[in-house]
Short mmCIF file of C-alpha atoms in Angstrom, two decimals:
data_model
loop_
_atom_site.label_atom_id
_atom_site.label_comp_id
_atom_site.label_asym_id
_atom_site.label_seq_id
_atom_site.Cartn_x
_atom_site.Cartn_y
_atom_site.Cartn_z
CA MET A 25 65.98 229.44 205.43
CA HIS A 26 68.91 229.12 207.91
CA LEU A 27 70.83 225.98 208.33
CA LYS A 28 69.61 225.68 211.91
CA SER A 29 66.05 225.83 210.82
CA ALA A 30 66.79 223.20 208.21
CA ILE A 31 68.38 220.84 210.75
CA PHE A 32 65.45 221.43 213.14
CA TRP A 33 62.85 220.36 210.45
CA ALA A 34 64.95 217.38 209.28
CA VAL A 35 65.10 216.14 212.85
CA ALA A 36 61.45 216.57 213.30
CA LEU A 37 60.87 214.34 210.22
CA LEU A 38 62.86 211.64 212.04
CA LEU A 39 60.98 211.87 215.41
CA PRO A 40 58.42 209.17 214.47
CA ALA A 41 61.21 206.80 214.08
CA ILE A 42 62.92 207.60 217.39
CA GLN A 43 61.54 207.16 221.00
CA CYS A 44 63.21 208.35 224.12
CA VAL A 45 62.81 206.31 227.25
CA HIS A 46 64.08 206.04 230.78
CA THR A 47 64.13 209.65 231.61
CA SER A 48 64.14 209.55 235.37
CA ASN A 49 63.88 207.30 238.44
CA TRP A 50 61.42 207.46 241.27
CA ALA A 51 61.14 205.72 244.58
CA VAL A 52 57.86 205.14 246.77
CA LEU A 53 59.06 203.99 250.23
CA VAL A 54 56.26 202.94 252.69
CA SER A 55 56.17 201.81 256.26
CA THR A 56 52.66 200.75 257.20
CA SER A 57 52.95 199.89 260.89
CA ARG A 58 52.23 202.20 263.75
CA PHE A 59 53.25 202.03 267.44
CA TRP A 60 56.66 201.99 269.25
CA PHE A 61 57.34 198.20 269.05
CA ASN A 62 57.22 198.55 265.19
CA TYR A 63 60.34 200.75 265.29
CA ARG A 64 62.19 198.46 263.02
CA HIS A 65 59.76 198.99 260.14
CA LEU A 66 60.23 202.70 260.12
CA SER A 67 64.00 201.94 260.35
CA ASN A 68 63.75 199.67 257.24
CA THR A 69 62.18 202.47 255.27
CA LEU A 70 64.51 205.19 256.39
CA SER A 71 67.51 202.96 255.48
CA LEU A 72 66.26 202.60 251.91
CA TYR A 73 65.56 206.30 251.80
CA ARG A 74 69.06 207.06 252.84
CA THR A 75 70.48 204.59 250.12
CA VAL A 76 68.53 206.08 247.12
CA LYS A 77 69.52 209.62 248.13
CA ARG A 78 73.05 208.62 248.39
CA LEU A 79 72.78 207.28 244.79
CA GLY A 80 71.37 210.51 243.58
CA ILE A 81 67.46 210.34 243.62
CA PRO A 82 66.46 213.82 244.87
CA ASP A 83 63.66 214.33 247.49
CA SER A 84 61.47 215.75 244.67
CA GLN A 85 61.38 212.17 243.22
CA ILE A 86 60.99 210.26 246.48
CA LEU A 87 57.65 209.72 248.13
CA LEU A 88 58.12 208.80 251.80
CA LEU A 89 55.19 207.53 253.81
CA LEU A 90 55.68 207.12 257.62
CA PRO A 91 52.78 206.19 259.90
CA ASP A 92 54.57 207.25 263.11
CA ASP A 93 57.32 209.60 264.15
CA MET A 94 59.53 207.22 266.16
CA ALA A 95 62.16 209.87 266.48
CA CYS A 96 59.83 212.12 268.72
CA ASN A 97 58.13 209.15 270.47
CA PRO A 98 58.31 209.70 274.29
CA ARG A 99 59.81 206.11 274.66
CA ASN A 100 62.75 206.96 272.54
CA ALA A 101 65.89 207.23 274.75
CA PHE A 102 67.63 209.08 272.04
CA PRO A 103 65.12 211.90 271.05
CA GLY A 104 65.13 213.01 267.39
CA THR A 105 67.04 210.04 266.18
CA VAL A 106 66.26 206.71 264.44
CA TYR A 107 68.96 204.05 264.15
CA SER A 108 69.22 200.68 262.23
CA ASN A 109 72.27 199.29 264.08
CA ALA A 110 72.94 198.66 267.73
CA ASP A 111 76.24 200.68 267.66
CA ARG A 112 74.20 203.69 266.56
CA HIS A 113 76.93 204.99 264.25
CA MET A 114 74.44 206.61 261.86
CA ASP A 115 71.34 208.64 262.64
CA LEU A 116 68.81 207.64 259.77
CA TYR A 117 66.47 210.58 260.69
CA GLY A 118 69.23 213.42 260.62
CA GLU A 119 68.31 216.89 259.35
CA ASN A 120 67.33 216.28 255.80
CA VAL A 121 64.45 213.89 255.86
CA GLU A 122 61.26 214.99 253.95
CA VAL A 123 58.25 212.95 254.97
CA ASP A 124 55.48 213.32 252.42
CA TYR A 125 52.76 211.28 254.19
CA ARG A 126 52.80 211.15 257.93
CA GLY A 127 50.71 209.58 260.63
CA TYR A 128 47.02 209.06 259.70
CA GLU A 129 47.78 210.21 256.09
CA VAL A 130 49.24 206.77 255.55
CA THR A 131 46.13 204.92 254.47
CA VAL A 132 45.24 202.39 251.76
CA GLU A 133 43.18 204.92 250.03
CA ASN A 134 45.91 207.58 249.84
CA PHE A 135 48.39 204.96 248.65
CA ILE A 136 46.11 203.82 245.78
CA ARG A 137 45.53 207.39 244.86
CA LEU A 138 49.24 208.15 244.88
CA LEU A 139 50.00 205.19 242.48
CA THR A 140 47.11 205.97 240.13
CA ASP A 141 47.30 209.67 240.33
CA ARG A 142 43.49 210.03 241.13
CA TRP A 143 43.52 213.20 243.11
CA GLU A 144 41.25 216.20 243.72
CA GLU A 145 42.40 219.56 242.54
CA GLY A 146 44.76 221.41 244.67
CA VAL A 147 46.85 218.48 245.85
CA PRO A 148 50.46 219.77 245.82
CA SER A 149 53.02 218.00 243.39
CA SER A 150 55.06 217.17 246.57
CA LYS A 151 52.32 214.55 247.49
CA ARG A 152 52.03 213.21 243.89
CA LEU A 153 53.94 210.55 241.91
CA MET A 154 54.74 212.72 238.79
CA THR A 155 55.94 209.89 236.67
CA ASP A 156 55.44 209.11 232.95
CA GLU A 157 56.05 206.32 230.41
CA GLY A 158 59.96 207.02 230.73
CA SER A 159 60.20 206.53 234.41
CA ASN A 160 61.42 203.73 236.33
CA ILE A 161 59.90 203.24 239.76
CA LEU A 162 61.26 201.44 242.92
CA ILE A 163 58.46 200.54 245.33
CA TYR A 164 59.49 199.30 248.78
CA MET A 165 56.93 198.41 251.45
CA THR A 166 57.33 196.96 254.95
CA GLY A 167 55.04 196.31 257.85
CA HIS A 168 52.86 193.33 259.26
CA GLY A 169 51.24 191.09 256.63
CA GLY A 170 49.81 187.70 255.83
CA ASN A 171 48.76 185.71 252.93
CA GLU A 172 48.21 188.12 250.10
CA PHE A 173 47.56 191.09 252.40
CA LEU A 174 49.51 193.86 254.21
CA LYS A 175 48.15 195.69 257.17
CA PHE A 176 48.05 199.47 257.20
CA GLN A 177 48.25 200.90 260.84
CA ASP A 178 46.55 197.82 262.24
CA SER A 179 43.11 199.25 261.07
CA GLU A 180 42.99 198.25 257.38
CA GLU A 181 44.50 196.11 254.75
CA ILE A 182 45.71 196.19 251.22
CA SER A 183 45.44 192.97 249.21
CA SER A 184 47.51 191.51 246.34
CA TRP A 185 44.49 192.19 244.13
CA ASP A 186 44.43 195.91 245.13
CA LEU A 187 48.06 196.26 244.35
CA ALA A 188 47.65 194.42 241.02
CA ASP A 189 44.84 196.51 239.86
CA ALA A 190 46.59 199.72 240.88
CA PHE A 191 49.72 198.76 238.90
CA SER A 192 47.69 197.72 235.94
CA GLN A 193 45.99 201.28 235.93
CA MET A 194 49.44 202.67 236.04
CA ARG A 195 50.46 200.65 232.96
CA GLU A 196 47.35 201.67 231.12
CA LYS A 197 47.95 205.34 232.03
CA LYS A 198 51.54 204.96 230.96
CA ARG A 199 52.88 206.08 234.24
CA TYR A 200 56.10 203.95 234.10
CA ASN A 201 58.55 202.26 232.03
CA GLU A 202 59.85 199.63 234.45
CA MET A 203 59.13 198.84 238.15
CA LEU A 204 60.92 197.04 240.88
CA PHE A 205 58.52 195.89 243.68
CA MET A 206 60.07 195.06 246.98
CA ILE A 207 58.37 193.97 250.13
CA ASP A 208 59.49 192.87 253.68
CA THR A 209 56.80 191.29 255.65
CA CYS A 210 55.59 187.82 256.72
CA GLN A 211 54.47 185.77 253.71
CA ALA A 212 55.72 188.74 251.64
CA ASN A 213 56.04 186.65 248.30
CA THR A 214 52.17 186.19 248.25
CA LEU A 215 51.71 189.94 247.88
CA TYR A 216 52.85 189.88 244.32
CA ARG A 217 51.13 186.71 243.35
CA GLN A 218 48.21 188.39 241.56
CA PHE A 219 50.20 190.99 239.65
CA TYR A 220 49.62 191.12 235.86
CA ALA A 221 51.00 194.45 234.62
CA ASP A 222 53.88 194.33 232.23
CA GLY A 223 57.21 195.70 232.93
CA MET A 224 57.59 194.71 236.50
CA ILE A 225 60.11 192.63 238.72
CA ALA A 226 58.91 191.72 242.18
CA THR A 227 60.89 190.36 245.14
CA GLY A 228 59.94 189.60 248.72
CA SER A 229 61.47 188.38 251.99
CA SER A 230 59.46 185.16 252.72
CA GLU A 231 57.34 182.54 251.13
CA GLU A 232 53.72 181.45 252.23
CA ASP A 233 53.41 180.35 255.75
CA GLU A 234 56.90 181.86 256.66
CA SER A 235 57.66 184.79 258.88
CA SER A 236 59.96 187.61 258.20
CA TYR A 237 62.33 188.04 261.09
CA SER A 238 64.10 190.99 262.78
CA HIS A 239 67.94 191.12 262.70
CA HIS A 240 68.89 192.39 266.10
CA ALA A 241 67.66 194.65 268.87
CA ASP A 242 69.17 197.72 270.64
CA ASN A 243 69.02 197.17 274.42
CA ASP A 244 69.10 200.92 275.08
CA VAL A 245 66.30 201.60 272.53
CA GLY A 246 64.57 198.58 273.78
CA VAL A 247 63.23 197.12 270.43
CA ALA A 248 64.52 195.42 267.35
CA VAL A 249 65.89 198.12 265.02
CA ILE A 250 65.84 196.34 261.54
CA ASP A 251 64.57 193.34 259.73
CA ARG A 252 66.88 190.68 258.37
CA TRP A 253 66.05 190.64 254.68
CA THR A 254 66.21 194.49 254.52
CA TYR A 255 69.43 194.35 256.48
CA TYR A 256 71.16 192.09 254.02
CA VAL A 257 69.85 194.03 250.92
CA LEU A 258 71.18 197.23 252.50
CA GLN A 259 74.47 195.43 253.19
CA PHE A 260 74.83 194.60 249.43
CA LEU A 261 73.86 198.14 248.38
CA GLU A 262 76.25 199.76 250.77
CA ASN A 263 79.23 197.54 249.98
CA GLU A 264 78.73 196.68 246.25
CA VAL A 265 76.94 199.74 244.80
CA THR A 266 79.12 202.61 245.77
CA SER A 267 78.34 204.95 242.95
CA LEU A 268 76.08 205.55 239.84
CA GLN A 269 78.91 203.99 237.69
CA SER A 270 78.36 200.61 239.38
CA GLU A 271 77.81 197.69 237.06
CA LYS A 272 76.18 195.45 239.69
CA THR A 273 72.93 193.89 238.41
CA LEU A 274 69.69 192.86 239.97
CA GLY A 275 70.92 189.35 239.35
CA ASP A 276 73.84 189.96 241.50
CA LEU A 277 71.54 191.50 244.33
CA PHE A 278 69.15 188.53 244.18
CA ASP A 279 72.02 185.97 244.23
CA SER A 280 73.26 187.47 247.32
CA TYR A 281 70.17 186.40 249.25
CA ASP A 282 71.26 183.77 251.93
CA VAL A 283 68.45 181.78 253.37
CA GLU A 284 70.61 180.76 256.41
CA LYS A 285 71.23 184.46 257.23
CA ILE A 286 67.68 185.68 256.46
CA HIS A 287 65.94 182.72 258.11
CA SER A 288 63.26 182.62 255.42
CA ARG A 289 62.96 182.04 251.76
CA PRO A 290 63.07 185.27 249.54
CA GLY A 291 61.39 185.19 246.20
CA VAL A 292 61.65 186.86 242.86
CA ARG A 293 59.14 186.99 240.02
CA TRP A 294 60.40 187.72 236.58
CA ASP A 295 57.63 186.58 234.13
CA LEU A 296 56.12 190.13 233.83
CA PHE A 297 59.36 191.73 232.71
CA PRO A 298 60.01 191.98 228.89
CA GLY A 299 62.61 189.35 228.16
CA GLY A 300 61.87 187.50 231.31
CA GLU A 301 64.63 186.35 233.81
CA GLU A 302 67.50 186.92 231.49
CA ALA A 303 66.59 190.46 230.65
CA GLY A 304 65.71 191.29 234.36
CA ARG A 305 68.92 189.85 235.75
CA ASN A 306 70.99 192.02 233.48
CA ARG A 307 69.32 195.18 234.72
CA ARG A 308 71.76 197.40 236.70
CA VAL A 309 70.88 197.99 240.25
CA VAL A 310 71.25 201.84 239.71
CA ASP A 311 68.55 201.62 237.06
CA PHE A 312 66.12 201.65 240.04
CA PHE A 313 68.03 202.69 243.20
CA GLY A 314 70.00 205.57 241.41
CA ASN A 315 69.26 208.74 239.62
CA VAL A 316 70.21 207.44 236.21
CA GLN A 317 68.74 209.62 233.43
CA GLY A 318 69.43 208.25 230.07
CA VAL A 319 68.12 208.04 226.64
CA GLU A 320 67.53 204.80 224.72
CA VAL A 321 66.92 205.03 221.12
CA GLN A 322 64.39 202.70 219.85
CA ASP A 323 63.82 202.01 216.23
CA GLN A 324 60.18 201.42 215.44
CA ASN A 325 60.93 199.79 211.95
CA SER A 326 64.41 198.51 211.63
CA LYS A 327 68.03 199.58 211.87
CA ASP A 328 68.18 199.83 208.00
CA SER A 329 65.31 202.22 208.08
CA LEU A 330 66.85 204.47 210.66
CA ARG A 331 70.14 204.43 208.64
CA GLU A 332 68.29 205.56 205.50
CA ASP A 333 66.65 208.33 207.45
CA LEU A 334 69.89 209.50 208.86
CA GLU A 335 71.31 209.48 205.30
CA SER A 336 68.38 211.49 204.14
CA LEU A 337 69.05 213.97 206.87
CA MET A 338 72.62 214.31 205.83
CA ARG A 339 71.61 215.06 202.22
CA LEU A 340 69.03 217.49 203.29
CA VAL A 341 71.56 219.39 205.39
CA LYS A 342 74.05 219.34 202.40
CA ASP A 343 71.39 220.84 200.13
CA TYR A 344 70.72 223.69 202.61
CA GLU A 345 74.51 224.32 203.01
CA ASP A 346 74.71 224.60 199.18
CA PHE A 347 71.66 226.84 199.26
CA ALA A 348 73.17 229.08 202.01
CA ALA A 349 76.46 229.26 200.07
CA ALA A 350 74.75 230.42 196.85
CA GLN A 351 72.79 232.96 198.88
CA GLU A 352 76.10 234.33 200.28
CA LYS A 353 77.57 234.51 196.78
CA ASN A 354 74.65 236.45 195.41
CA LYS A 355 74.84 238.65 198.27
CA THR A 356 78.49 239.40 197.55
CA MET A 357 77.93 240.12 193.83
CA MET A 358 75.03 242.54 194.74
CA HIS A 359 77.23 244.25 197.07
CA ASP A 360 80.00 244.82 194.45
CA ALA A 361 77.32 246.05 191.99
CA MET A 362 75.96 248.48 194.50
CA SER A 363 79.48 249.68 195.25
CA GLN A 364 80.23 250.40 191.62
CA ARG A 365 76.96 252.28 191.30
CA GLY A 366 77.90 254.42 194.31
CA ILE A 367 81.26 255.38 192.73
CA VAL A 368 79.36 256.63 189.59
CA GLN A 369 76.92 258.63 191.64
CA LYS A 370 79.72 260.15 193.61
CA LEU A 371 81.47 261.33 190.40
CA GLN A 372 78.21 262.78 189.04
CA VAL A 373 77.67 264.72 192.32
CA GLN A 374 81.35 266.06 192.10
CA GLN A 375 80.78 267.20 188.43
CA GLN A 376 77.56 269.08 189.43
CA ASN A 377 79.43 270.78 192.35
CA GLN A 378 82.09 271.94 189.88
CA GLN A 379 79.58 273.31 187.59
CA LYS A 380 77.85 275.19 190.27
CA ALA A 381 81.20 276.67 191.41
CA VAL A 382 82.02 277.95 187.77
CA GLY A 383 78.61 279.59 187.63
CA SER A 384 78.99 281.30 190.84
CA MET A 385 82.32 282.81 189.80
CA ARG A 386 80.89 284.23 186.55
CA LEU A 387 78.08 285.73 188.50
CA LYS A 388 80.59 287.41 190.85
CA LYS A 389 82.55 288.86 187.74
CA GLU A 390 79.46 290.08 186.15
CA ASN A 391 78.47 291.79 189.44
CA LEU A 392 81.84 293.48 189.65
CA SER A 393 81.64 294.97 186.20
CA VAL A 394 78.19 296.44 186.77
CA ARG A 395 79.46 297.93 189.94
CA GLN A 396 82.41 299.54 188.25
CA ILE A 397 80.27 301.13 185.47
CA THR A 398 77.68 302.41 187.93
CA GLY A 399 80.47 304.14 190.04
CA VAL A 400 81.97 305.85 186.90
CA ALA A 401 78.63 307.14 185.89
CA LEU A 402 77.89 308.36 189.39
CA LEU A 403 81.18 310.42 189.57
CA ALA A 404 80.56 311.82 186.14
CA GLY A 405 77.20 313.05 187.29
CA LEU A 406 78.52 314.67 190.44
CA GLY A 407 81.30 316.60 188.31
CA GLY A 408 78.71 317.88 185.91
CA LEU A 409 76.59 319.28 188.67
CA TRP A 410 79.59 320.94 190.37
CA TYR A 411 80.54 322.74 187.05
CA LEU A 412 77.10 324.08 186.30
CA GLY A 413 76.65 325.23 189.85
CA SER A 414 79.82 327.33 189.58
CA LYS A 415 78.56 329.01 186.31
CA VAL A 416 75.22 330.05 187.88
CA VAL A 417 76.99 331.84 190.86
CA ILE A 418 79.11 333.97 188.37
#
């Protein structure tokens, strides 16, 4: 057996003691409000979309749900664009926006199906949340809401219980490792009140009986272009989290909330997260907003057990190295023996060739003697005939 095969099987023996988690990050970004005067909700969502793409999450791992195309709305004074700031220094819509659910596709049913992966056959992967137990998920929602509900296009609602049950199904089906839920709406903090699935951190823009306010308007566009809470979250992300190497934590982000600026009281829920507030506050921002793909080795038994397994692996590798060396030595000895045998055979062949050559020379000499005797006899016979003939004529 080759050394590589030995190492493969040795590592396979250790797999039960090793788990790999946190393989990829995903984002689900949802605007639930339709109509032109809700421009800011779409702007909120596109702003988060731009940020997670800047930090490396690819479109294949972002699900973007927009109920209306504000960029192409006839009321838009700047067709094909969406801005989140009155100075319009950055077009959020741009040329590289991939909308996965648009218009009337943005429904409560489709959103629940998206989370729980309960689809009919034939639904493309671009419309599915292809996560597993190693995935971290950022879910951001914005729109009009109230006490424990959020409107979808002013025609239906999703409740805190609906979301709680969907996230519980996700946990049971091992569709995520950790989740950060963010919501910007009136009475936003009531939307995560009924959550009970483990592994979640939730935060919202306003407490019960509080509104969520817009930040500012663009007079040329004619409506508010972004909400206050989302505006300051983005300000932190743009100024403090400039790369995937950033060590800023969720604790830093939540501590940046300023009630005087936001005009409402943001909230955070830690109790569903393993380790509680202390562990949650130490999670890096890029663990949810960036495309961090790492491996965490978890020992199911103990560090001592893993150390013993690794030592066993090293001994096994050493045994196979010795075995391979012995095989190589035997191969060399066999080669030498075969070489010596080849020399003997070569000498025997040469001797046989020499014997054949001697026999051929003898045969040639014998043939020459026979030919000489035959020639003398023939000449003698011809001479006798000539003599007798002359006597007969006389």
